[in-house]
Amino acid sequence: MCDAPTAAPALLGEAGRHGHRHALDAILSATALAAAGPVTILTSDPDDLTALCAGRATVIKI
């Protein structure tokens, strides 16, 4: 089970991100990282997701 409300703020802190601009990316990252790996995330904005996942998921720009 994903604990996104707890994991997302931790991911934001680890990545040096803050604020509502990054909140949805953090929730998405926390949810993806809670899944059985390997994990791939497709996105149009790979920079934030790459930082939030810190190498624990493959992020591909579409």
mmCIF file with all atom_site columns, N, CA and C in Angstrom:
data_model
loop_
_atom_site.group_PDB
_atom_site.id
_atom_site.type_symbol
_atom_site.label_atom_id
_atom_site.label_alt_id
_atom_site.label_comp_id
_atom_site.label_asym_id
_atom_site.label_entity_id
_atom_site.label_seq_id
_atom_site.pdbx_PDB_ins_code
_atom_site.Cartn_x
_atom_site.Cartn_y
_atom_site.Cartn_z
_atom_site.occupancy
_atom_site.B_iso_or_equiv
_atom_site.pdbx_formal_charge
_atom_site.auth_seq_id
_atom_site.auth_comp_id
_atom_site.auth_asym_id
_atom_site.auth_atom_id
_atom_site.pdbx_PDB_model_num
ATOM 1   N N  . MET A 1 1  ? 0.839  -1.189 0.000   1.00 0.00 ? 1  MET A N  1
ATOM 2   C CA . MET A 1 1  ? 0.000  0.000  0.000   1.00 0.00 ? 1  MET A CA 1
ATOM 3   C C  . MET A 1 1  ? 0.882  1.249  0.000   1.00 0.00 ? 1  MET A C  1
ATOM 4   N N  . CYS A 1 2  ? 0.499  2.235  -0.749  1.00 0.00 ? 2  CYS A N  1
ATOM 5   C CA . CYS A 1 2  ? 1.249  3.481  -0.860  1.00 0.00 ? 2  CYS A CA 1
ATOM 6   C C  . CYS A 1 2  ? 0.827  4.448  0.238   1.00 0.00 ? 2  CYS A C  1
ATOM 7   N N  . ASP A 1 3  ? 1.805  5.017  0.899   1.00 0.00 ? 3  ASP A N  1
ATOM 8   C CA . ASP A 1 3  ? 1.540  6.031  1.909   1.00 0.00 ? 3  ASP A CA 1
ATOM 9   C C  . ASP A 1 3  ? 1.983  7.384  1.362   1.00 0.00 ? 3  ASP A C  1
ATOM 10  N N  . ALA A 1 4  ? 1.357  7.795  0.256   1.00 0.00 ? 4  ALA A N  1
ATOM 11  C CA . ALA A 1 4  ? 1.753  9.021  -0.435  1.00 0.00 ? 4  ALA A CA 1
ATOM 12  C C  . ALA A 1 4  ? 1.724  10.260 0.459   1.00 0.00 ? 4  ALA A C  1
ATOM 13  N N  . PRO A 1 5  ? 0.751  10.404 1.384   1.00 0.00 ? 5  PRO A N  1
ATOM 14  C CA . PRO A 1 5  ? 0.769  11.607 2.232   1.00 0.00 ? 5  PRO A CA 1
ATOM 15  C C  . PRO A 1 5  ? 2.030  11.722 3.093   1.00 0.00 ? 5  PRO A C  1
ATOM 16  N N  . THR A 1 6  ? 2.627  10.605 3.440   1.00 0.00 ? 6  THR A N  1
ATOM 17  C CA . THR A 1 6  ? 3.862  10.624 4.222   1.00 0.00 ? 6  THR A CA 1
ATOM 18  C C  . THR A 1 6  ? 5.085  10.639 3.312   1.00 0.00 ? 6  THR A C  1
ATOM 19  N N  . ALA A 1 7  ? 5.057  9.841  2.263   1.00 0.00 ? 7  ALA A N  1
ATOM 20  C CA . ALA A 1 7  ? 6.213  9.707  1.388   1.00 0.00 ? 7  ALA A CA 1
ATOM 21  C C  . ALA A 1 7  ? 6.447  10.945 0.517   1.00 0.00 ? 7  ALA A C  1
ATOM 22  N N  . ALA A 1 8  ? 5.403  11.579 0.037   1.00 0.00 ? 8  ALA A N  1
ATOM 23  C CA . ALA A 1 8  ? 5.557  12.719 -0.873  1.00 0.00 ? 8  ALA A CA 1
ATOM 24  C C  . ALA A 1 8  ? 6.337  13.877 -0.247  1.00 0.00 ? 8  ALA A C  1
ATOM 25  N N  . PRO A 1 9  ? 6.013  14.299 0.969   1.00 0.00 ? 9  PRO A N  1
ATOM 26  C CA . PRO A 1 9  ? 6.811  15.383 1.558   1.00 0.00 ? 9  PRO A CA 1
ATOM 27  C C  . PRO A 1 9  ? 8.279  14.991 1.764   1.00 0.00 ? 9  PRO A C  1
ATOM 28  N N  . ALA A 1 10 ? 8.519  13.730 2.093   1.00 0.00 ? 10 ALA A N  1
ATOM 29  C CA . ALA A 1 10 ? 9.898  13.272 2.252   1.00 0.00 ? 10 ALA A CA 1
ATOM 30  C C  . ALA A 1 10 ? 10.645 13.348 0.923   1.00 0.00 ? 10 ALA A C  1
ATOM 31  N N  . LEU A 1 11 ? 9.990  12.944 -0.167  1.00 0.00 ? 11 LEU A N  1
ATOM 32  C CA . LEU A 1 11 ? 10.616 13.031 -1.489  1.00 0.00 ? 11 LEU A CA 1
ATOM 33  C C  . LEU A 1 11 ? 10.924 14.480 -1.856  1.00 0.00 ? 11 LEU A C  1
ATOM 34  N N  . LEU A 1 12 ? 10.001 15.374 -1.543  1.00 0.00 ? 12 LEU A N  1
ATOM 35  C CA . LEU A 1 12 ? 10.227 16.792 -1.820  1.00 0.00 ? 12 LEU A CA 1
ATOM 36  C C  . LEU A 1 12 ? 11.459 17.298 -1.082  1.00 0.00 ? 12 LEU A C  1
ATOM 37  N N  . GLY A 1 13 ? 11.571 16.932 0.188   1.00 0.00 ? 13 GLY A N  1
ATOM 38  C CA . GLY A 1 13 ? 12.712 17.370 0.982   1.00 0.00 ? 13 GLY A CA 1
ATOM 39  C C  . GLY A 1 13 ? 14.018 16.812 0.454   1.00 0.00 ? 13 GLY A C  1
ATOM 40  N N  . GLU A 1 14 ? 14.025 15.519 0.112   1.00 0.00 ? 14 GLU A N  1
ATOM 41  C CA . GLU A 1 14 ? 15.239 14.887 -0.412  1.00 0.00 ? 14 GLU A CA 1
ATOM 42  C C  . GLU A 1 14 ? 15.692 15.531 -1.721  1.00 0.00 ? 14 GLU A C  1
ATOM 43  N N  . ALA A 1 15 ? 14.725 15.950 -2.534  1.00 0.00 ? 15 ALA A N  1
ATOM 44  C CA . ALA A 1 15 ? 15.035 16.537 -3.839  1.00 0.00 ? 15 ALA A CA 1
ATOM 45  C C  . ALA A 1 15 ? 15.254 18.051 -3.772  1.00 0.00 ? 15 ALA A C  1
ATOM 46  N N  . GLY A 1 16 ? 15.058 18.642 -2.590  1.00 0.00 ? 16 GLY A N  1
ATOM 47  C CA . GLY A 1 16 ? 15.225 20.081 -2.452  1.00 0.00 ? 16 GLY A CA 1
ATOM 48  C C  . GLY A 1 16 ? 14.124 20.875 -3.125  1.00 0.00 ? 16 GLY A C  1
ATOM 49  N N  . ARG A 1 17 ? 12.964 20.274 -3.262  1.00 0.00 ? 17 ARG A N  1
ATOM 50  C CA . ARG A 1 17 ? 11.807 20.942 -3.875  1.00 0.00 ? 17 ARG A CA 1
ATOM 51  C C  . ARG A 1 17 ? 10.811 21.290 -2.767  1.00 0.00 ? 17 ARG A C  1
ATOM 52  N N  . HIS A 1 18 ? 9.966  22.283 -3.019  1.00 0.00 ? 18 HIS A N  1
ATOM 53  C CA . HIS A 1 18 ? 8.936  22.636 -2.051  1.00 0.00 ? 18 HIS A CA 1
ATOM 54  C C  . HIS A 1 18 ? 7.807  23.373 -2.761  1.00 0.00 ? 18 HIS A C  1
ATOM 55  N N  . GLY A 1 19 ? 6.699  23.483 -2.085  1.00 0.00 ? 19 GLY A N  1
ATOM 56  C CA . GLY A 1 19 ? 5.577  24.246 -2.601  1.00 0.00 ? 19 GLY A CA 1
ATOM 57  C C  . GLY A 1 19 ? 4.600  23.432 -3.421  1.00 0.00 ? 19 GLY A C  1
ATOM 58  N N  . HIS A 1 20 ? 3.449  24.057 -3.662  1.00 0.00 ? 20 HIS A N  1
ATOM 59  C CA . HIS A 1 20 ? 2.364  23.371 -4.363  1.00 0.00 ? 20 HIS A CA 1
ATOM 60  C C  . HIS A 1 20 ? 2.724  23.032 -5.806  1.00 0.00 ? 20 HIS A C  1
ATOM 61  N N  . ARG A 1 21 ? 3.666  23.745 -6.390  1.00 0.00 ? 21 ARG A N  1
ATOM 62  C CA . ARG A 1 21 ? 4.057  23.485 -7.790  1.00 0.00 ? 21 ARG A CA 1
ATOM 63  C C  . ARG A 1 21 ? 4.575  22.061 -7.979  1.00 0.00 ? 21 ARG A C  1
ATOM 64  N N  . HIS A 1 22 ? 5.173  21.503 -6.947  1.00 0.00 ? 22 HIS A N  1
ATOM 65  C CA . HIS A 1 22 ? 5.766  20.174 -7.038  1.00 0.00 ? 22 HIS A CA 1
ATOM 66  C C  . HIS A 1 22 ? 4.939  19.093 -6.333  1.00 0.00 ? 22 HIS A C  1
ATOM 67  N N  . ALA A 1 23 ? 3.826  19.472 -5.727  1.00 0.00 ? 23 ALA A N  1
ATOM 68  C CA . ALA A 1 23 ? 3.049  18.528 -4.917  1.00 0.00 ? 23 ALA A CA 1
ATOM 69  C C  . ALA A 1 23 ? 2.525  17.344 -5.724  1.00 0.00 ? 23 ALA A C  1
ATOM 70  N N  . LEU A 1 24 ? 1.939  17.589 -6.870  1.00 0.00 ? 24 LEU A N  1
ATOM 71  C CA . LEU A 1 24 ? 1.400  16.477 -7.673  1.00 0.00 ? 24 LEU A CA 1
ATOM 72  C C  . LEU A 1 24 ? 2.506  15.569 -8.190  1.00 0.00 ? 24 LEU A C  1
ATOM 73  N N  . ASP A 1 25 ? 3.630  16.153 -8.566  1.00 0.00 ? 25 ASP A N  1
ATOM 74  C CA . ASP A 1 25 ? 4.768  15.328 -8.995  1.00 0.00 ? 25 ASP A CA 1
ATOM 75  C C  . ASP A 1 25 ? 5.243  14.446 -7.845  1.00 0.00 ? 25 ASP A C  1
ATOM 76  N N  . ALA A 1 26 ? 5.247  14.980 -6.643  1.00 0.00 ? 26 ALA A N  1
ATOM 77  C CA . ALA A 1 26 ? 5.680  14.204 -5.478  1.00 0.00 ? 26 ALA A CA 1
ATOM 78  C C  . ALA A 1 26 ? 4.704  13.070 -5.171  1.00 0.00 ? 26 ALA A C  1
ATOM 79  N N  . ILE A 1 27 ? 3.411  13.332 -5.291  1.00 0.00 ? 27 ILE A N  1
ATOM 80  C CA . ILE A 1 27 ? 2.407  12.279 -5.062  1.00 0.00 ? 27 ILE A CA 1
ATOM 81  C C  . ILE A 1 27 ? 2.546  11.192 -6.120  1.00 0.00 ? 27 ILE A C  1
ATOM 82  N N  . LEU A 1 28 ? 2.716  11.585 -7.376  1.00 0.00 ? 28 LEU A N  1
ATOM 83  C CA . LEU A 1 28 ? 2.920  10.612 -8.449  1.00 0.00 ? 28 LEU A CA 1
ATOM 84  C C  . LEU A 1 28 ? 4.176  9.787  -8.200  1.00 0.00 ? 28 LEU A C  1
ATOM 85  N N  . SER A 1 29 ? 5.258  10.448 -7.826  1.00 0.00 ? 29 SER A N  1
ATOM 86  C CA . SER A 1 29 ? 6.515  9.749  -7.565  1.00 0.00 ? 29 SER A CA 1
ATOM 87  C C  . SER A 1 29 ? 6.378  8.778  -6.397  1.00 0.00 ? 29 SER A C  1
ATOM 88  N N  . ALA A 1 30 ? 5.753  9.207  -5.321  1.00 0.00 ? 30 ALA A N  1
ATOM 89  C CA . ALA A 1 30 ? 5.568  8.344  -4.153  1.00 0.00 ? 30 ALA A CA 1
ATOM 90  C C  . ALA A 1 30 ? 4.736  7.120  -4.504  1.00 0.00 ? 30 ALA A C  1
ATOM 91  N N  . THR A 1 31 ? 3.702  7.321  -5.299  1.00 0.00 ? 31 THR A N  1
ATOM 92  C CA . THR A 1 31 ? 2.845  6.210  -5.717  1.00 0.00 ? 31 THR A CA 1
ATOM 93  C C  . THR A 1 31 ? 3.621  5.243  -6.603  1.00 0.00 ? 31 THR A C  1
ATOM 94  N N  . ALA A 1 32 ? 4.379  5.779  -7.546  1.00 0.00 ? 32 ALA A N  1
ATOM 95  C CA . ALA A 1 32 ? 5.164  4.933  -8.445  1.00 0.00 ? 32 ALA A CA 1
ATOM 96  C C  . ALA A 1 32 ? 6.221  4.147  -7.683  1.00 0.00 ? 32 ALA A C  1
ATOM 97  N N  . LEU A 1 33 ? 6.892  4.801  -6.749  1.00 0.00 ? 33 LEU A N  1
ATOM 98  C CA . LEU A 1 33 ? 7.960  4.133  -6.004  1.00 0.00 ? 33 LEU A CA 1
ATOM 99  C C  . LEU A 1 33 ? 7.431  3.071  -5.042  1.00 0.00 ? 33 LEU A C  1
ATOM 100 N N  . ALA A 1 34 ? 6.157  3.151  -4.700  1.00 0.00 ? 34 ALA A N  1
ATOM 101 C CA . ALA A 1 34 ? 5.549  2.137  -3.831  1.00 0.00 ? 34 ALA A CA 1
ATOM 102 C C  . ALA A 1 34 ? 5.192  0.872  -4.605  1.00 0.00 ? 34 ALA A C  1
ATOM 103 N N  . ALA A 1 35 ? 5.163  0.953  -5.929  1.00 0.00 ? 35 ALA A N  1
ATOM 104 C CA . ALA A 1 35 ? 4.821  -0.204 -6.769  1.00 0.00 ? 35 ALA A CA 1
ATOM 105 C C  . ALA A 1 35 ? 5.998  -1.171 -6.828  1.00 0.00 ? 35 ALA A C  1
ATOM 106 N N  . ALA A 1 36 ? 5.666  -2.422 -7.104  1.00 0.00 ? 36 ALA A N  1
ATOM 107 C CA . ALA A 1 36 ? 6.720  -3.418 -7.296  1.00 0.00 ? 36 ALA A CA 1
ATOM 108 C C  . ALA A 1 36 ? 7.533  -3.029 -8.527  1.00 0.00 ? 36 ALA A C  1
ATOM 109 N N  . GLY A 1 37 ? 8.827  -3.015 -8.407  1.00 0.00 ? 37 GLY A N  1
ATOM 110 C CA . GLY A 1 37 ? 9.694  -2.570 -9.493  1.00 0.00 ? 37 GLY A CA 1
ATOM 111 C C  . GLY A 1 37 ? 9.948  -3.630 -10.527 1.00 0.00 ? 37 GLY A C  1
ATOM 112 N N  . PRO A 1 38 ? 10.586 -3.273 -11.588 1.00 0.00 ? 38 PRO A N  1
ATOM 113 C CA . PRO A 1 38 ? 11.060 -1.936 -11.909 1.00 0.00 ? 38 PRO A CA 1
ATOM 114 C C  . PRO A 1 38 ? 9.912  -1.018 -12.335 1.00 0.00 ? 38 PRO A C  1
ATOM 115 N N  . VAL A 1 39 ? 10.098 0.266  -12.120 1.00 0.00 ? 39 VAL A N  1
ATOM 116 C CA . VAL A 1 39 ? 9.052  1.256  -12.381 1.00 0.00 ? 39 VAL A CA 1
ATOM 117 C C  . VAL A 1 39 ? 9.516  2.201  -13.487 1.00 0.00 ? 39 VAL A C  1
ATOM 118 N N  . THR A 1 40 ? 8.611  2.489  -14.425 1.00 0.00 ? 40 THR A N  1
ATOM 119 C CA . THR A 1 40 ? 8.859  3.472  -15.478 1.00 0.00 ? 40 THR A CA 1
ATOM 120 C C  . THR A 1 40 ? 7.730  4.489  -15.450 1.00 0.00 ? 40 THR A C  1
ATOM 121 N N  . ILE A 1 41 ? 8.100  5.768  -15.486 1.00 0.00 ? 41 ILE A N  1
ATOM 122 C CA . ILE A 1 41 ? 7.119  6.853  -15.495 1.00 0.00 ? 41 ILE A CA 1
ATOM 123 C C  . ILE A 1 41 ? 7.254  7.595  -16.816 1.00 0.00 ? 41 ILE A C  1
ATOM 124 N N  . LEU A 1 42 ? 6.155  7.752  -17.528 1.00 0.00 ? 42 LEU A N  1
ATOM 125 C CA . LEU A 1 42 ? 6.121  8.529  -18.773 1.00 0.00 ? 42 LEU A CA 1
ATOM 126 C C  . LEU A 1 42 ? 5.579  9.912  -18.441 1.00 0.00 ? 42 LEU A C  1
ATOM 127 N N  . THR A 1 43 ? 6.275  10.952 -18.888 1.00 0.00 ? 43 THR A N  1
ATOM 128 C CA . THR A 1 43 ? 5.877  12.309 -18.538 1.00 0.00 ? 43 THR A CA 1
ATOM 129 C C  . THR A 1 43 ? 6.344  13.308 -19.592 1.00 0.00 ? 43 THR A C  1
ATOM 130 N N  . SER A 1 44 ? 5.693  14.441 -19.631 1.00 0.00 ? 44 SER A N  1
ATOM 131 C CA . SER A 1 44 ? 6.147  15.524 -20.503 1.00 0.00 ? 44 SER A CA 1
ATOM 132 C C  . SER A 1 44 ? 7.116  16.443 -19.759 1.00 0.00 ? 44 SER A C  1
ATOM 133 N N  . ASP A 1 45 ? 7.260  16.254 -18.445 1.00 0.00 ? 45 ASP A N  1
ATOM 134 C CA . ASP A 1 45 ? 8.135  17.090 -17.613 1.00 0.00 ? 45 ASP A CA 1
ATOM 135 C C  . ASP A 1 45 ? 9.053  16.202 -16.773 1.00 0.00 ? 45 ASP A C  1
ATOM 136 N N  . PRO A 1 46 ? 10.097 15.659 -17.381 1.00 0.00 ? 46 PRO A N  1
ATOM 137 C CA . PRO A 1 46 ? 10.928 14.679 -16.684 1.00 0.00 ? 46 PRO A CA 1
ATOM 138 C C  . PRO A 1 46 ? 11.842 15.250 -15.595 1.00 0.00 ? 46 PRO A C  1
ATOM 139 N N  . ASP A 1 47 ? 12.146 16.527 -15.616 1.00 0.00 ? 47 ASP A N  1
ATOM 140 C CA . ASP A 1 47 ? 13.129 17.075 -14.684 1.00 0.00 ? 47 ASP A CA 1
ATOM 141 C C  . ASP A 1 47 ? 12.731 16.881 -13.215 1.00 0.00 ? 47 ASP A C  1
ATOM 142 N N  . ASP A 1 48 ? 11.525 17.279 -12.857 1.00 0.00 ? 48 ASP A N  1
ATOM 143 C CA . ASP A 1 48 ? 11.097 17.144 -11.464 1.00 0.00 ? 48 ASP A CA 1
ATOM 144 C C  . ASP A 1 48 ? 10.946 15.680 -11.061 1.00 0.00 ? 48 ASP A C  1
ATOM 145 N N  . LEU A 1 49 ? 10.370 14.879 -11.919 1.00 0.00 ? 49 LEU A N  1
ATOM 146 C CA . LEU A 1 49 ? 10.173 13.473 -11.575 1.00 0.00 ? 49 LEU A CA 1
ATOM 147 C C  . LEU A 1 49 ? 11.499 12.739 -11.438 1.00 0.00 ? 49 LEU A C  1
ATOM 148 N N  . THR A 1 50 ? 12.458 13.073 -12.268 1.00 0.00 ? 50 THR A N  1
ATOM 149 C CA . THR A 1 50 ? 13.781 12.467 -12.161 1.00 0.00 ? 50 THR A CA 1
ATOM 150 C C  . THR A 1 50 ? 14.411 12.824 -10.821 1.00 0.00 ? 50 THR A C  1
ATOM 151 N N  . ALA A 1 51 ? 14.312 14.069 -10.421 1.00 0.00 ? 51 ALA A N  1
ATOM 152 C CA . ALA A 1 51 ? 14.867 14.508 -9.134  1.00 0.00 ? 51 ALA A CA 1
ATOM 153 C C  . ALA A 1 51 ? 14.133 13.846 -7.964  1.00 0.00 ? 51 ALA A C  1
ATOM 154 N N  . LEU A 1 52 ? 12.814 13.782 -8.040  1.00 0.00 ? 52 LEU A N  1
ATOM 155 C CA . LEU A 1 52 ? 12.030 13.211 -6.943  1.00 0.00 ? 52 LEU A CA 1
ATOM 156 C C  . LEU A 1 52 ? 12.249 11.709 -6.796  1.00 0.00 ? 52 LEU A C  1
ATOM 157 N N  . CYS A 1 53 ? 12.440 11.014 -7.891  1.00 0.00 ? 53 CYS A N  1
ATOM 158 C CA . CYS A 1 53 ? 12.637 9.557  -7.834  1.00 0.00 ? 53 CYS A CA 1
ATOM 159 C C  . CYS A 1 53 ? 14.087 9.172  -7.561  1.00 0.00 ? 53 CYS A C  1
ATOM 160 N N  . ALA A 1 54 ? 14.996 10.084 -7.753  1.00 0.00 ? 54 ALA A N  1
ATOM 161 C CA . ALA A 1 54 ? 16.414 9.901  -7.401  1.00 0.00 ? 54 ALA A CA 1
ATOM 162 C C  . ALA A 1 54 ? 16.992 8.571  -7.871  1.00 0.00 ? 54 ALA A C  1
ATOM 163 N N  . GLY A 1 55 ? 16.716 8.226  -9.126  1.00 0.00 ? 55 GLY A N  1
ATOM 164 C CA . GLY A 1 55 ? 17.286 7.014  -9.691  1.00 0.00 ? 55 GLY A CA 1
ATOM 165 C C  . GLY A 1 55 ? 16.562 5.730  -9.341  1.00 0.00 ? 55 GLY A C  1
ATOM 166 N N  . ARG A 1 56 ? 15.488 5.805  -8.595  1.00 0.00 ? 56 ARG A N  1
ATOM 167 C CA . ARG A 1 56 ? 14.741 4.606  -8.196  1.00 0.00 ? 56 ARG A CA 1
ATOM 168 C C  . ARG A 1 56 ? 13.657 4.227  -9.188  1.00 0.00 ? 56 ARG A C  1
ATOM 169 N N  . ALA A 1 57 ? 13.480 5.039  -10.224 1.00 0.00 ? 57 ALA A N  1
ATOM 170 C CA . ALA A 1 57 ? 12.513 4.765  -11.279 1.00 0.00 ? 57 ALA A CA 1
ATOM 171 C C  . ALA A 1 57 ? 13.085 5.302  -12.587 1.00 0.00 ? 57 ALA A C  1
ATOM 172 N N  . THR A 1 58 ? 12.696 4.696  -13.685 1.00 0.00 ? 58 THR A N  1
ATOM 173 C CA . THR A 1 58 ? 13.078 5.196  -14.999 1.00 0.00 ? 58 THR A CA 1
ATOM 174 C C  . THR A 1 58 ? 12.039 6.241  -15.402 1.00 0.00 ? 58 THR A C  1
ATOM 175 N N  . VAL A 1 59 ? 12.497 7.426  -15.787 1.00 0.00 ? 59 VAL A N  1
ATOM 176 C CA . VAL A 1 59 ? 11.606 8.502  -16.201 1.00 0.00 ? 59 VAL A CA 1
ATOM 177 C C  . VAL A 1 59 ? 11.874 8.765  -17.677 1.00 0.00 ? 59 VAL A C  1
ATOM 178 N N  . ILE A 1 60 ? 10.812 8.691  -18.485 1.00 0.00 ? 60 ILE A N  1
ATOM 179 C CA . ILE A 1 60 ? 10.938 8.863  -19.927 1.00 0.00 ? 60 ILE A CA 1
ATOM 180 C C  . ILE A 1 60 ? 10.059 10.034 -20.372 1.00 0.00 ? 60 ILE A C  1
ATOM 181 N N  . LYS A 1 61 ? 10.660 10.947 -21.111 1.00 0.00 ? 61 LYS A N  1
ATOM 182 C CA . LYS A 1 61 ? 9.907  12.087 -21.660 1.00 0.00 ? 61 LYS A CA 1
ATOM 183 C C  . LYS A 1 61 ? 9.113  11.628 -22.870 1.00 0.00 ? 61 LYS A C  1
ATOM 184 N N  . ILE A 1 62 ? 7.842  12.026 -22.894 1.00 0.00 ? 62 ILE A N  1
ATOM 185 C CA . ILE A 1 62 ? 6.997  11.717 -24.056 1.00 0.00 ? 62 ILE A CA 1
ATOM 186 C C  . ILE A 1 62 ? 6.539  13.011 -24.699 1.00 0.00 ? 62 ILE A C  1
#
